[in-house]
């Protein structure tokens, strides 16, 4: 089941397990926030998660919906980790992982077939080096080496039915870029929430959701604060990570 430096971690709020690797890929808080933020049909529907990595977002979403979920991942090693996690949790009937290029995936999956698309795309443009010591796997996941923000948004729109919803998580500094990309690709921004590391600090993350061919009417949701003054997770974030009983 596990290879090299992989480990089996708990997704506590969902009572699931996930395969992670410190040298290859481990999901971040951003994946948790996106999976909680995104609209998902409860019963019947079709969901796609683009840039799925090791399958964290499909696993999180599986606890919220009975809809089928497809994860799309370019890197074979990450796609393999995602498939093994899904098998470990017995979710093969609900979640499918496809190894493929997000830019071309609508040709394979079909145009305008899905109700919801989620995407945690690479945050840094190709010329930005967030960390020179990144492994190849992490560099591809974090930097726009194979997929730009515009390309990710375009693919999301192509997959969505009219009236379907696409949700993204990204750096707060790319707010204008992502809103422009969404409108250029028929995704009207409808909900946005900014994430702050602490109260009084600048936002560093954004969550945004749009409706395909929706009417203009953007709702700005209350801020989400990650850490309290004591350096511990806030009550809201603790609930997202560990469930309401923690």
Short mmCIF file of C-alpha atoms in Angstrom, two decimals:
data_model
loop_
_atom_site.label_atom_id
_atom_site.label_comp_id
_atom_site.label_asym_id
_atom_site.label_seq_id
_atom_site.Cartn_x
_atom_site.Cartn_y
_atom_site.Cartn_z
CA UNK A 1 0.00 0.00 0.00
CA UNK A 2 2.75 2.49 0.99
CA UNK A 3 6.05 3.10 -0.83
CA UNK A 4 9.21 5.09 -0.11
CA UNK A 5 8.50 7.86 2.44
CA UNK A 6 4.70 7.71 2.12
CA UNK A 7 2.53 7.75 5.23
CA UNK A 8 -1.15 7.20 5.94
CA UNK A 9 -2.74 10.27 7.53
CA UNK A 10 -6.19 10.79 9.00
CA UNK A 11 -8.81 13.17 7.63
CA UNK A 12 -10.34 13.51 11.06
CA UNK A 13 -13.58 15.33 10.31
CA UNK A 14 -14.43 12.81 7.58
CA UNK A 15 -13.09 9.70 9.34
CA UNK A 16 -11.05 8.85 6.24
CA UNK A 17 -7.39 8.12 5.54
CA UNK A 18 -5.10 9.57 2.87
CA UNK A 19 -1.68 8.62 1.54
CA UNK A 20 0.83 11.49 1.72
CA UNK A 21 4.53 12.02 1.13
CA UNK A 22 6.69 14.88 2.43
CA UNK A 23 8.94 14.67 -0.64
CA UNK A 24 6.22 14.20 -3.27
CA UNK A 25 2.97 15.83 -2.16
CA UNK A 26 0.93 16.60 0.96
CA UNK A 27 -2.31 18.56 0.87
CA UNK A 28 -2.54 21.92 2.63
CA UNK A 29 -5.22 23.77 4.56
CA UNK A 30 -6.25 25.37 1.26
CA UNK A 31 -7.64 22.04 0.07
CA UNK A 32 -9.76 21.75 3.21
CA UNK A 33 -11.07 25.29 2.83
CA UNK A 34 -11.97 24.81 -0.84
CA UNK A 35 -13.74 21.51 -0.20
CA UNK A 36 -15.87 23.17 2.51
CA UNK A 37 -16.50 26.35 0.50
CA UNK A 38 -17.60 24.81 -2.80
CA UNK A 39 -21.24 24.12 -3.59
CA UNK A 40 -21.90 20.43 -4.22
CA UNK A 41 -25.16 18.70 -5.17
CA UNK A 42 -26.21 16.48 -2.26
CA UNK A 43 -27.61 13.50 -4.12
CA UNK A 44 -27.40 13.27 -7.89
CA UNK A 45 -24.75 15.19 -9.73
CA UNK A 46 -21.34 15.05 -11.34
CA UNK A 47 -18.31 16.77 -9.85
CA UNK A 48 -14.80 17.27 -11.21
CA UNK A 49 -11.76 18.27 -9.17
CA UNK A 50 -8.96 19.65 -11.35
CA UNK A 51 -5.32 19.51 -10.19
CA UNK A 52 -6.42 16.88 -7.68
CA UNK A 53 -2.94 16.02 -6.38
CA UNK A 54 -3.20 13.07 -4.00
CA UNK A 55 -6.99 13.18 -4.05
CA UNK A 56 -7.61 15.18 -0.90
CA UNK A 57 -10.46 17.33 -2.24
CA UNK A 58 -12.42 14.38 -3.73
CA UNK A 59 -12.07 12.59 -0.38
CA UNK A 60 -13.28 15.65 1.54
CA UNK A 61 -16.19 16.13 -0.87
CA UNK A 62 -17.24 12.49 -0.61
CA UNK A 63 -18.36 13.17 2.96
CA UNK A 64 -20.67 15.95 1.76
CA UNK A 65 -22.35 14.37 -1.26
CA UNK A 66 -23.46 11.16 -2.88
CA UNK A 67 -22.60 12.55 -6.32
CA UNK A 68 -19.90 10.97 -8.45
CA UNK A 69 -16.52 12.73 -8.28
CA UNK A 70 -13.73 12.69 -10.86
CA UNK A 71 -10.25 13.88 -9.95
CA UNK A 72 -7.86 14.95 -12.70
CA UNK A 73 -4.11 14.89 -12.08
CA UNK A 74 -1.22 15.35 -14.52
CA UNK A 75 1.47 13.61 -12.51
CA UNK A 76 1.40 9.79 -12.52
CA UNK A 77 2.89 9.45 -9.03
CA UNK A 78 0.27 11.71 -7.47
CA UNK A 79 -2.56 10.09 -9.40
CA UNK A 80 -1.37 6.71 -8.12
CA UNK A 81 -1.36 7.95 -4.53
CA UNK A 82 -4.90 9.27 -5.00
CA UNK A 83 -6.16 5.96 -6.40
CA UNK A 84 -4.66 3.97 -3.54
CA UNK A 85 -6.24 6.31 -0.97
CA UNK A 86 -9.63 5.89 -2.63
CA UNK A 87 -9.25 2.11 -2.61
CA UNK A 88 -8.18 2.15 1.04
CA UNK A 89 -11.37 4.02 1.96
CA UNK A 90 -13.60 1.82 -0.25
CA UNK A 91 -14.77 4.76 -2.37
CA UNK A 92 -14.09 3.34 -5.85
CA UNK A 93 -17.79 3.48 -6.74
CA UNK A 94 -17.99 7.22 -6.04
CA UNK A 95 -14.55 8.61 -6.91
CA UNK A 96 -12.54 8.08 -10.09
CA UNK A 97 -9.04 9.45 -10.70
CA UNK A 98 -7.93 10.27 -14.23
CA UNK A 99 -4.30 10.85 -15.10
CA UNK A 100 -4.41 13.61 -17.69
CA UNK A 101 -3.72 17.19 -18.71
CA UNK A 102 -6.26 19.66 -17.35
CA UNK A 103 -5.92 21.73 -20.52
CA UNK A 104 -7.25 18.86 -22.65
CA UNK A 105 -9.50 17.08 -20.18
CA UNK A 106 -12.81 18.39 -21.54
CA UNK A 107 -12.15 16.47 -24.76
CA UNK A 108 -11.91 13.27 -22.72
CA UNK A 109 -14.67 13.91 -20.17
CA UNK A 110 -17.05 15.84 -22.39
CA UNK A 111 -18.17 19.46 -22.69
CA UNK A 112 -20.84 20.88 -20.37
CA UNK A 113 -21.47 17.59 -18.56
CA UNK A 114 -20.75 18.54 -14.94
CA UNK A 115 -22.60 20.32 -12.14
CA UNK A 116 -19.59 21.42 -10.07
CA UNK A 117 -15.89 21.93 -10.73
CA UNK A 118 -13.34 22.54 -7.98
CA UNK A 119 -9.75 23.54 -8.61
CA UNK A 120 -6.71 24.27 -6.46
CA UNK A 121 -4.38 25.35 -9.29
CA UNK A 122 -0.66 26.12 -9.18
CA UNK A 123 -0.29 29.41 -7.29
CA UNK A 124 2.99 30.77 -8.60
CA UNK A 125 3.73 31.92 -12.13
CA UNK A 126 6.52 30.06 -13.90
CA UNK A 127 9.09 32.84 -13.34
CA UNK A 128 8.37 32.98 -9.59
CA UNK A 129 10.42 30.65 -7.42
CA UNK A 130 8.64 30.07 -4.12
CA UNK A 131 11.32 27.58 -3.03
CA UNK A 132 14.42 26.60 -5.01
CA UNK A 133 14.63 23.27 -3.17
CA UNK A 134 11.27 21.94 -4.35
CA UNK A 135 11.10 18.44 -5.79
CA UNK A 136 9.90 18.16 -9.37
CA UNK A 137 6.51 16.93 -8.15
CA UNK A 138 6.02 19.90 -5.83
CA UNK A 139 7.36 22.41 -8.37
CA UNK A 140 4.75 21.29 -10.91
CA UNK A 141 2.00 21.42 -8.28
CA UNK A 142 2.94 24.91 -7.05
CA UNK A 143 4.15 26.68 -10.21
CA UNK A 144 2.48 27.33 -13.56
CA UNK A 145 4.95 25.11 -15.41
CA UNK A 146 2.30 23.04 -17.19
CA UNK A 147 -0.93 24.92 -16.42
CA UNK A 148 -1.69 28.62 -16.13
CA UNK A 149 -4.54 30.16 -14.19
CA UNK A 150 -6.30 31.14 -17.43
CA UNK A 151 -6.03 27.57 -18.72
CA UNK A 152 -7.43 26.11 -15.50
CA UNK A 153 -10.41 28.48 -15.53
CA UNK A 154 -11.06 27.79 -19.22
CA UNK A 155 -11.14 24.03 -18.65
CA UNK A 156 -13.48 24.44 -15.68
CA UNK A 157 -15.90 26.43 -17.82
CA UNK A 158 -15.76 23.92 -20.67
CA UNK A 159 -16.67 21.07 -18.30
CA UNK A 160 -19.56 22.88 -16.60
CA UNK A 161 -23.20 22.79 -17.60
CA UNK A 162 -24.89 26.14 -18.00
CA UNK A 163 -25.73 27.20 -14.45
CA UNK A 164 -23.04 24.93 -13.01
CA UNK A 165 -20.66 26.21 -10.36
CA UNK A 166 -16.88 26.43 -10.31
CA UNK A 167 -14.93 27.05 -7.10
CA UNK A 168 -11.25 27.98 -6.84
CA UNK A 169 -8.71 28.69 -4.12
CA UNK A 170 -5.76 30.95 -4.90
CA UNK A 171 -3.42 33.60 -3.59
CA UNK A 172 -5.18 36.79 -2.58
CA UNK A 173 -2.81 38.77 -4.77
CA UNK A 174 -4.25 37.08 -7.86
CA UNK A 175 -7.81 38.26 -7.18
CA UNK A 176 -8.03 40.51 -10.24
CA UNK A 177 -6.43 37.85 -12.45
CA UNK A 178 -8.86 35.14 -11.44
CA UNK A 179 -11.94 37.34 -11.69
CA UNK A 180 -10.88 38.48 -15.16
CA UNK A 181 -10.22 34.89 -16.24
CA UNK A 182 -13.60 33.79 -14.92
CA UNK A 183 -15.54 36.50 -16.75
CA UNK A 184 -13.57 35.85 -19.93
CA UNK A 185 -14.71 32.24 -19.74
CA UNK A 186 -18.42 32.69 -18.94
CA UNK A 187 -18.01 32.16 -15.20
CA UNK A 188 -19.66 35.00 -13.31
CA UNK A 189 -18.14 35.46 -9.82
CA UNK A 190 -20.92 35.03 -7.26
CA UNK A 191 -19.26 34.37 -3.87
CA UNK A 192 -15.86 35.32 -2.50
CA UNK A 193 -14.23 34.85 0.88
CA UNK A 194 -10.82 36.14 1.89
CA UNK A 195 -8.66 34.13 4.27
CA UNK A 196 -6.39 35.86 6.79
CA UNK A 197 -3.58 34.16 8.73
CA UNK A 198 -4.45 36.28 11.79
CA UNK A 199 -6.74 39.17 12.65
CA UNK A 200 -5.12 42.44 11.61
CA UNK A 201 -2.93 40.79 8.96
CA UNK A 202 -3.32 41.04 5.18
CA UNK A 203 -5.32 38.34 3.44
CA UNK A 204 -3.11 35.69 1.83
CA UNK A 205 -5.69 33.35 0.33
CA UNK A 206 -8.99 33.72 -1.50
CA UNK A 207 -11.91 31.40 -2.12
CA UNK A 208 -14.12 32.25 -5.08
CA UNK A 209 -17.07 30.60 -6.76
CA UNK A 210 -18.75 31.46 -10.04
CA UNK A 211 -21.78 30.32 -12.01
CA UNK A 212 -21.54 29.58 -15.70
CA UNK A 213 -23.47 32.30 -17.56
CA UNK A 214 -24.73 33.66 -14.24
CA UNK A 215 -25.96 37.21 -13.68
CA UNK A 216 -23.65 39.74 -11.97
CA UNK A 217 -24.22 39.76 -8.20
CA UNK A 218 -21.11 39.17 -6.10
CA UNK A 219 -21.51 38.33 -2.42
CA UNK A 220 -18.48 39.08 -0.24
CA UNK A 221 -18.60 36.69 2.70
CA UNK A 222 -17.23 37.36 6.19
CA UNK A 223 -13.45 36.93 6.55
CA UNK A 224 -11.99 33.60 7.62
CA UNK A 225 -9.26 33.88 10.26
CA UNK A 226 -6.91 30.87 10.49
CA UNK A 227 -5.00 31.51 13.76
CA UNK A 228 -6.02 33.22 16.96
CA UNK A 229 -3.80 35.44 19.09
CA UNK A 230 -2.62 32.35 20.95
CA UNK A 231 -1.18 30.88 17.74
CA UNK A 232 -3.75 28.07 17.70
CA UNK A 233 -6.36 27.44 15.02
CA UNK A 234 -9.55 29.45 15.44
CA UNK A 235 -12.73 27.65 16.41
CA UNK A 236 -14.00 27.72 12.82
CA UNK A 237 -10.83 26.25 11.35
CA UNK A 238 -10.65 23.60 14.07
CA UNK A 239 -14.17 22.58 13.14
CA UNK A 240 -13.25 22.30 9.48
CA UNK A 241 -10.22 20.16 10.24
CA UNK A 242 -11.36 18.01 13.11
CA UNK A 243 -15.14 18.11 13.08
CA UNK A 244 -17.53 19.76 15.50
CA UNK A 245 -16.80 17.42 18.36
CA UNK A 246 -13.20 18.63 18.77
#
